[in-house]
């Protein structure tokens, strides 16, 4: 299989059209068989549910080339399960979890020429998504849906790779207390566009969102969960019902405990305790683990002792172990690695 002529090591996190995508349509209460297609364009009603009332959700996952040349995905069953949760909350039909995993494999295989080589620093990002495609004008769920998966090769999510990030505490909320923060609804990301654009304009890399009810506790950023390391080496992550249950974060907590022998804690994390932590990182499929050097709360700077030059030592161990598992250098827990070929 000849790879595409792409400068893998200099890829950013952008969209490059690949050859095949999976499409399945839901009509008259049932999903069709679905197929791989070449056309990347979508035609639908001007009154489609997704266009009028944002009835859409998505997933994000990656395919990796391992050290021994296999192509694998990481815990795709958890993406399939989370997409089911998202669909149920948005009154969308569930795409069967086994078919979801099968379709992901088909898309990766069909675009093998775009799967970045081992050691290039790039991966194939996979984007499953679903939307209401039939007309709705009264506020109600659509009758027809499309489920699609495309793939695109990507590099690091944050420019500068592993340079520690500067994050500001946002005045906006990303979720409501009993809203949709825990699912991967497109609307959660639409609301984050104004805060992220203004954050970038003001020189920050990302926003830290607080709990929408009391605005005293740390939630997450627009696209990643937080991990903190205490001065005595414990791994702490915020517990909240309005953050997205990151698959990367759940995996890292297990890696910390079982591979690194660290104590782990999922609990409420108050903004005013941030200065006690030794390290901070963002974790997610796109973010992997990106170190945070500084959080700025309305002019007050909270600088982590790990500094602005390097990833903190515990964060680095977590990063090395997780990516080692994903790239096949370290033995994975049972069921974590799904071999495509
Ligand atoms: N939080 C948000 C809001 C996200 O969009 C993502 C990305 O999927 C994550 C966290 C990280 O989740 P995961 O590790 O499952 O990619
Ligand atoms: C992912 O990490 O897969 C996401 O969906 C986050 C998004 C901000 C790119």
Coordinates of C-alpha atoms and ligand atoms in Angstrom, one line a residue:
X1 CA 0.0 0.0 0.0
X2 CA 1.6 3.2 -1.2
X3 CA 1.1 6.1 1.2
X4 CA 0.0 9.5 0.0
X5 CA 2.7 12.1 -0.5
X6 CA 2.0 14.2 2.6
X7 CA 4.4 16.0 4.9
X8 CA 3.2 14.0 7.9
X9 CA 5.4 15.6 10.5
X10 CA 4.3 19.1 9.7
X11 CA 0.5 18.4 9.7
X12 CA -1.6 20.6 11.9
X13 CA -5.1 19.8 13.1
X14 CA -7.0 20.5 9.8
X15 CA -9.2 18.8 7.3
X16 CA -7.7 17.0 4.3
X17 CA -10.3 15.3 2.1
X18 CA -9.6 11.6 1.9
X19 CA -11.0 9.1 -0.6
X20 CA -13.9 7.2 1.1
X21 CA -16.5 7.9 3.8
X22 CA -19.2 5.8 5.2
X23 CA -22.9 6.9 4.8
X24 CA -26.0 5.3 6.2
X25 CA -29.5 6.7 6.0
X26 CA -32.4 6.3 8.5
X27 CA -35.8 6.3 7.0
X28 CA -39.2 4.8 7.9
X29 CA -37.8 3.9 11.3
X30 CA -34.8 1.8 10.1
X31 CA -31.2 2.2 9.1
X32 CA -30.2 1.0 5.7
X33 CA -27.1 -1.2 5.1
X34 CA -24.8 1.8 4.6
X35 CA -21.9 2.0 2.2
X36 CA -18.6 3.6 1.5
X37 CA -18.9 6.5 -1.0
X38 CA -16.5 8.8 -2.8
X39 CA -18.6 12.0 -2.7
X40 CA -17.7 14.2 0.2
X41 CA -20.6 16.6 -0.4
X42 CA -24.0 16.4 1.2
X43 CA -27.3 17.6 -0.3
X44 CA -30.4 17.9 2.0
X45 CA -33.5 19.9 2.6
X46 CA -33.2 23.6 3.4
X47 CA -35.4 22.8 6.4
X48 CA -33.4 19.9 7.7
X49 CA -33.5 19.4 11.5
X50 CA -29.7 19.9 11.7
X51 CA -29.9 23.2 9.9
X52 CA -32.9 24.6 11.8
X53 CA -32.5 23.2 15.3
X54 CA -29.0 21.9 15.5
X55 CA -30.0 18.2 15.8
X56 CA -26.6 16.7 15.4
X57 CA -23.9 15.0 17.5
X58 CA -20.5 13.5 16.7
X59 CA -17.6 11.5 17.9
X60 CA -13.8 11.9 17.6
X61 CA -11.3 9.0 17.5
X62 CA -8.0 8.1 15.9
X63 CA -6.3 5.3 14.0
X64 CA -2.6 4.7 14.7
X65 CA 0.1 2.9 12.9
X66 CA 1.9 0.7 15.5
X67 CA 5.6 0.1 15.9
X68 CA 5.1 -3.3 14.2
X69 CA 3.1 -1.9 11.3
X70 CA -0.4 -2.7 12.2
X71 CA -3.2 -0.2 12.0
X72 CA -5.3 0.1 15.2
X73 CA -8.0 2.2 16.9
X74 CA -8.2 2.8 20.6
X75 CA -11.3 1.7 22.5
X76 CA -13.8 2.4 19.7
X77 CA -16.5 0.6 21.8
X78 CA -16.5 3.6 24.1
X79 CA -17.0 6.0 21.3
X80 CA -19.9 3.9 20.0
X81 CA -21.4 3.8 23.5
X82 CA -21.0 7.6 24.0
X83 CA -22.6 8.3 20.6
X84 CA -25.6 6.2 21.7
X85 CA -25.9 8.4 24.8
X86 CA -25.6 11.6 22.7
X87 CA -28.3 10.3 20.3
X88 CA -30.7 9.4 23.0
X89 CA -30.4 12.8 24.6
X90 CA -31.0 14.5 21.3
X91 CA -34.0 12.3 20.2
X92 CA -32.0 10.7 17.4
X93 CA -32.0 7.1 16.4
X94 CA -29.1 5.0 17.7
X95 CA -26.7 3.6 15.1
X96 CA -26.0 0.1 16.4
X97 CA -22.7 -0.1 18.3
X98 CA -21.4 -3.1 16.5
X99 CA -22.1 -1.6 13.1
X100 CA -20.5 1.7 14.3
X101 CA -17.2 -0.2 15.1
X102 CA -17.4 -2.1 11.8
X103 CA -18.0 1.1 9.8
X104 CA -15.0 2.8 11.5
X105 CA -12.8 -0.1 10.4
X106 CA -14.1 0.1 6.8
X107 CA -13.4 3.8 6.6
X108 CA -9.9 3.4 8.0
X109 CA -9.1 0.5 5.6
X110 CA -10.5 2.3 2.6
X111 CA -8.2 5.3 3.4
X112 CA -5.1 3.3 4.4
X113 CA -3.0 5.5 2.2
X114 CA -3.8 8.4 4.5
X115 CA -3.0 6.7 7.8
X116 CA 0.2 8.4 8.9
X117 CA 3.3 6.2 9.3
X118 CA 4.6 5.1 12.7
X119 CA 6.8 7.7 14.3
X120 CA 5.6 10.6 12.1
X121 CA 3.8 12.3 15.0
X122 CA 0.6 12.3 12.9
X123 CA -2.5 10.1 13.2
X124 CA -5.7 9.5 11.2
X125 CA -8.5 11.4 12.9
X126 CA -11.9 9.7 12.5
X127 CA -15.1 11.7 12.7
X128 CA -18.4 9.8 13.1
X129 CA -21.4 12.1 13.1
X130 CA -25.2 12.0 12.7
X131 CA -27.7 14.7 11.8
X132 CA -31.5 15.2 11.3
X133 CA -31.8 15.4 7.5
X134 CA -35.6 15.7 6.9
X135 CA -37.6 19.0 7.1
X136 CA -38.8 20.2 10.5
X137 CA -40.3 23.6 11.1
X138 CA -42.2 23.0 14.4
X139 CA -39.7 22.3 17.1
X140 CA -39.5 18.5 17.1
X141 CA -37.2 15.7 16.1
X142 CA -36.6 15.0 12.4
X143 CA -38.0 11.8 10.9
X144 CA -34.9 11.0 8.8
X145 CA -31.2 11.0 9.7
X146 CA -27.9 10.4 8.2
X147 CA -24.9 8.8 9.9
X148 CA -21.5 9.4 8.4
X149 CA -17.9 8.8 9.1
X150 CA -15.0 10.5 7.5
X151 CA -11.3 10.4 8.2
X152 CA -8.5 13.0 7.8
X153 CA -4.8 12.9 8.7
X154 CA -3.9 15.2 11.6
X155 CA -1.0 16.5 13.6
X156 CA -1.1 18.1 17.0
X157 CA -4.3 20.0 18.1
X158 CA -2.4 22.8 19.7
X159 CA 0.2 24.7 17.6
X160 CA 3.6 24.3 19.2
X161 CA 3.1 20.7 20.0
X162 CA 4.0 20.0 23.6
X163 CA 4.7 23.6 24.7
X164 CA 2.7 24.3 27.8
X165 CA -0.5 26.2 27.2
X166 CA -1.9 29.4 28.8
X167 CA -5.6 29.1 29.6
X168 CA -8.0 31.7 30.8
X169 CA -11.0 31.3 33.1
X170 CA -14.0 32.0 30.9
X171 CA -16.9 34.2 31.8
X172 CA -19.2 32.1 29.6
X173 CA -20.6 28.6 30.5
X174 CA -20.3 25.7 28.1
X175 CA -23.1 23.7 29.7
X176 CA -26.2 24.2 31.8
X177 CA -26.5 22.2 35.1
X178 CA -29.0 19.7 33.6
X179 CA -28.2 20.5 29.9
X180 CA -26.0 18.7 27.3
X181 CA -22.5 19.1 28.6
X182 CA -22.1 15.4 29.1
X183 CA -22.8 14.5 25.5
X184 CA -21.1 15.3 22.2
X185 CA -23.7 17.6 20.7
X186 CA -22.7 20.1 18.0
X187 CA -24.5 22.8 19.9
X188 CA -21.9 22.6 22.8
X189 CA -19.2 23.6 20.3
X190 CA -21.2 26.3 18.5
X191 CA -21.5 28.1 21.9
X192 CA -17.8 27.9 22.4
X193 CA -16.8 29.7 19.2
X194 CA -17.2 33.2 20.6
X195 CA -15.2 32.5 23.8
X196 CA -12.4 30.6 21.8
X197 CA -12.0 33.3 19.2
X198 CA -11.8 36.1 21.8
X199 CA -9.5 33.9 23.9
X200 CA -7.1 33.6 20.9
X201 CA -7.4 37.3 20.2
X202 CA -6.3 38.0 23.7
X203 CA -3.4 35.6 23.5
X204 CA -4.8 32.6 25.4
X205 CA -4.8 29.0 24.0
X206 CA -8.1 27.8 25.5
X207 CA -10.8 28.6 28.0
X208 CA -11.3 26.9 31.3
X209 CA -15.1 26.6 31.9
X210 CA -16.4 26.6 35.4
X211 CA -19.4 24.7 36.8
X212 CA -22.5 26.6 35.5
X213 CA -24.3 26.5 38.8
X214 CA -21.9 28.0 41.3
X215 CA -19.0 29.1 39.0
X216 CA -16.5 28.0 41.7
X217 CA -15.4 24.6 40.3
X218 CA -13.3 23.6 37.3
X219 CA -15.1 21.8 34.5
X220 CA -13.2 21.4 31.3
X221 CA -12.1 23.3 28.2
X222 CA -14.0 23.5 24.9
X223 CA -12.5 20.2 23.7
X224 CA -10.7 18.4 26.5
X225 CA -10.9 17.4 30.2
X226 CA -8.5 18.5 32.9
X227 CA -6.0 16.5 34.8
X228 CA -4.1 17.9 37.8
X229 CA -1.1 16.4 39.6
X230 CA -0.7 17.2 43.3
X231 CA 2.6 18.1 44.9
X232 CA 2.8 14.5 46.3
X233 CA 2.1 12.9 42.9
X234 CA -1.6 12.1 43.0
X235 CA -3.6 12.4 39.8
X236 CA -6.8 14.4 40.2
X237 CA -9.6 15.0 37.7
X238 CA -12.8 17.1 38.1
X239 CA -16.0 15.2 38.7
X240 CA -19.1 16.8 37.3
X241 CA -22.2 15.7 35.5
X242 CA -21.9 18.5 32.9
X243 CA -18.5 17.6 31.5
X244 CA -17.9 15.2 28.6
X245 CA -16.8 11.8 29.9
X246 CA -13.5 11.8 28.0
X247 CA -12.3 8.4 26.9
X248 CA -8.7 9.6 27.1
X249 CA -9.2 10.8 30.7
X250 CA -10.9 7.6 31.8
X251 CA -8.0 5.6 30.2
X252 CA -5.3 7.8 31.8
X253 CA -6.8 7.4 35.2
X254 CA -6.5 3.6 34.8
X255 CA -3.0 3.9 33.3
X256 CA -2.0 6.1 36.3
X257 CA -3.2 3.6 38.8
X258 CA -2.3 0.3 37.1
X259 CA 0.8 1.1 35.1
X260 CA 2.4 3.9 37.2
X261 CA 1.1 3.0 40.6
X262 CA -0.2 6.5 41.3
X263 CA -3.1 7.4 43.5
X264 CA -6.0 8.8 41.5
X265 CA -9.0 10.8 42.5
X266 CA -12.1 12.0 40.6
X267 CA -13.6 14.7 42.7
X268 CA -14.8 18.3 42.6
X269 CA -11.9 20.6 42.0
X270 CA -12.3 24.2 43.2
X271 CA -10.8 27.1 41.2
X272 CA -9.3 28.4 44.4
X273 CA -7.2 25.3 45.0
X274 CA -5.5 25.4 41.6
X275 CA -2.4 27.0 43.0
X276 CA -1.8 24.0 45.1
X277 CA -1.2 21.7 42.1
X278 CA 2.2 20.8 40.7
X279 CA 1.1 20.1 37.1
X280 CA -1.9 20.5 34.9
X281 CA -2.8 19.0 31.6
X282 CA -5.6 18.8 29.0
X283 CA -6.6 15.4 27.7
X284 CA -8.6 14.2 24.8
X285 CA -8.4 12.4 21.5
X286 CA -7.3 15.6 19.7
X287 CA -5.4 17.1 22.6
X288 CA -3.8 13.7 23.7
X289 CA -2.2 15.2 26.8
X290 CA -1.3 18.9 26.4
X291 CA 0.5 20.5 29.3
X292 CA -0.9 23.6 30.9
X293 CA 1.7 26.0 32.3
X294 CA -0.6 28.9 33.4
X295 CA -4.2 29.6 34.2
X296 CA -5.3 33.3 34.2
X297 CA -8.3 34.2 36.3
X298 CA -9.3 37.8 35.4
X299 CA -5.7 39.0 35.7
X300 CA -4.6 36.7 38.5
X301 CA -2.0 34.3 37.2
X302 CA -1.8 30.8 38.5
X303 CA 1.5 29.4 37.4
X304 CA 2.2 25.7 37.8
X305 CA 5.6 24.7 39.1
X306 CA 6.2 22.6 36.0
X307 CA 6.7 25.9 34.2
X308 CA 6.2 27.2 30.6
X309 CA 8.9 25.2 28.9
X310 CA 8.3 21.5 29.5
X311 CA 5.6 19.0 30.3
X312 CA 5.7 18.2 34.0
X313 CA 7.3 14.9 35.0
X314 CA 4.1 13.0 35.9
X315 CA 2.2 14.3 32.9
X316 CA 5.1 13.2 30.7
X317 CA 5.0 9.7 32.2
X318 CA 1.3 9.5 31.6
X319 CA 1.8 10.8 28.0
X320 CA 4.5 8.3 27.3
X321 CA 2.5 5.4 28.7
X322 CA -0.7 6.2 26.9
X323 CA 0.9 6.9 23.6
X324 CA 3.1 3.7 24.1
X325 CA -0.1 1.7 24.5
X326 CA -1.7 3.3 21.4
X327 CA 1.3 2.8 19.2
X328 CA 1.9 -0.8 20.4
X329 CA 5.1 -0.2 22.3
X330 CA 3.5 -1.1 25.6
X331 CA 1.1 -3.9 26.2
X332 CA -2.5 -2.7 26.4
X333 CA -5.1 -3.7 28.9
X334 CA -7.5 -6.3 27.5
X335 CA -9.8 -4.9 24.9
X336 CA -8.3 -1.4 24.5
X337 CA -6.7 -2.0 21.1
X338 CA -8.9 -2.8 18.1
X339 CA -6.8 -4.1 15.3
X340 CA -8.0 -3.1 11.8
X341 CA -5.1 -4.7 9.9
Ligands
LIG1 N1 -14.2 17.3 26.4 C1 -14.8 17.8 25.3 C2 -15.7 18.9 25.4 C3 -14.4 17.2 24.1 O1 -14.9 17.7 22.9 C4 -13.5 16.1 24.0 C5 -13.2 15.5 22.7 O2 -13.7 14.5 22.3 C6 -13.0 15.7 25.2 C7 -13.4 16.3 26.4 C8 -12.1 14.5 25.2 O3 -12.8 13.3 25.1 P1 -12.1 12.0 24.4 O4 -10.9 11.7 25.3 O5 -13.1 11.0 24.5 O6 -11.7 12.4 23.1
LIG2 C1 -11.7 15.2 20.0 O1 -10.8 15.3 20.8 O2 -11.9 14.2 19.2 C2 -12.7 16.3 19.8 O3 -13.7 16.0 19.3 C3 -12.4 17.6 20.3 C4 -12.5 18.6 19.3 C5 -12.3 19.9 20.0 C6 -11.6 18.5 18.2

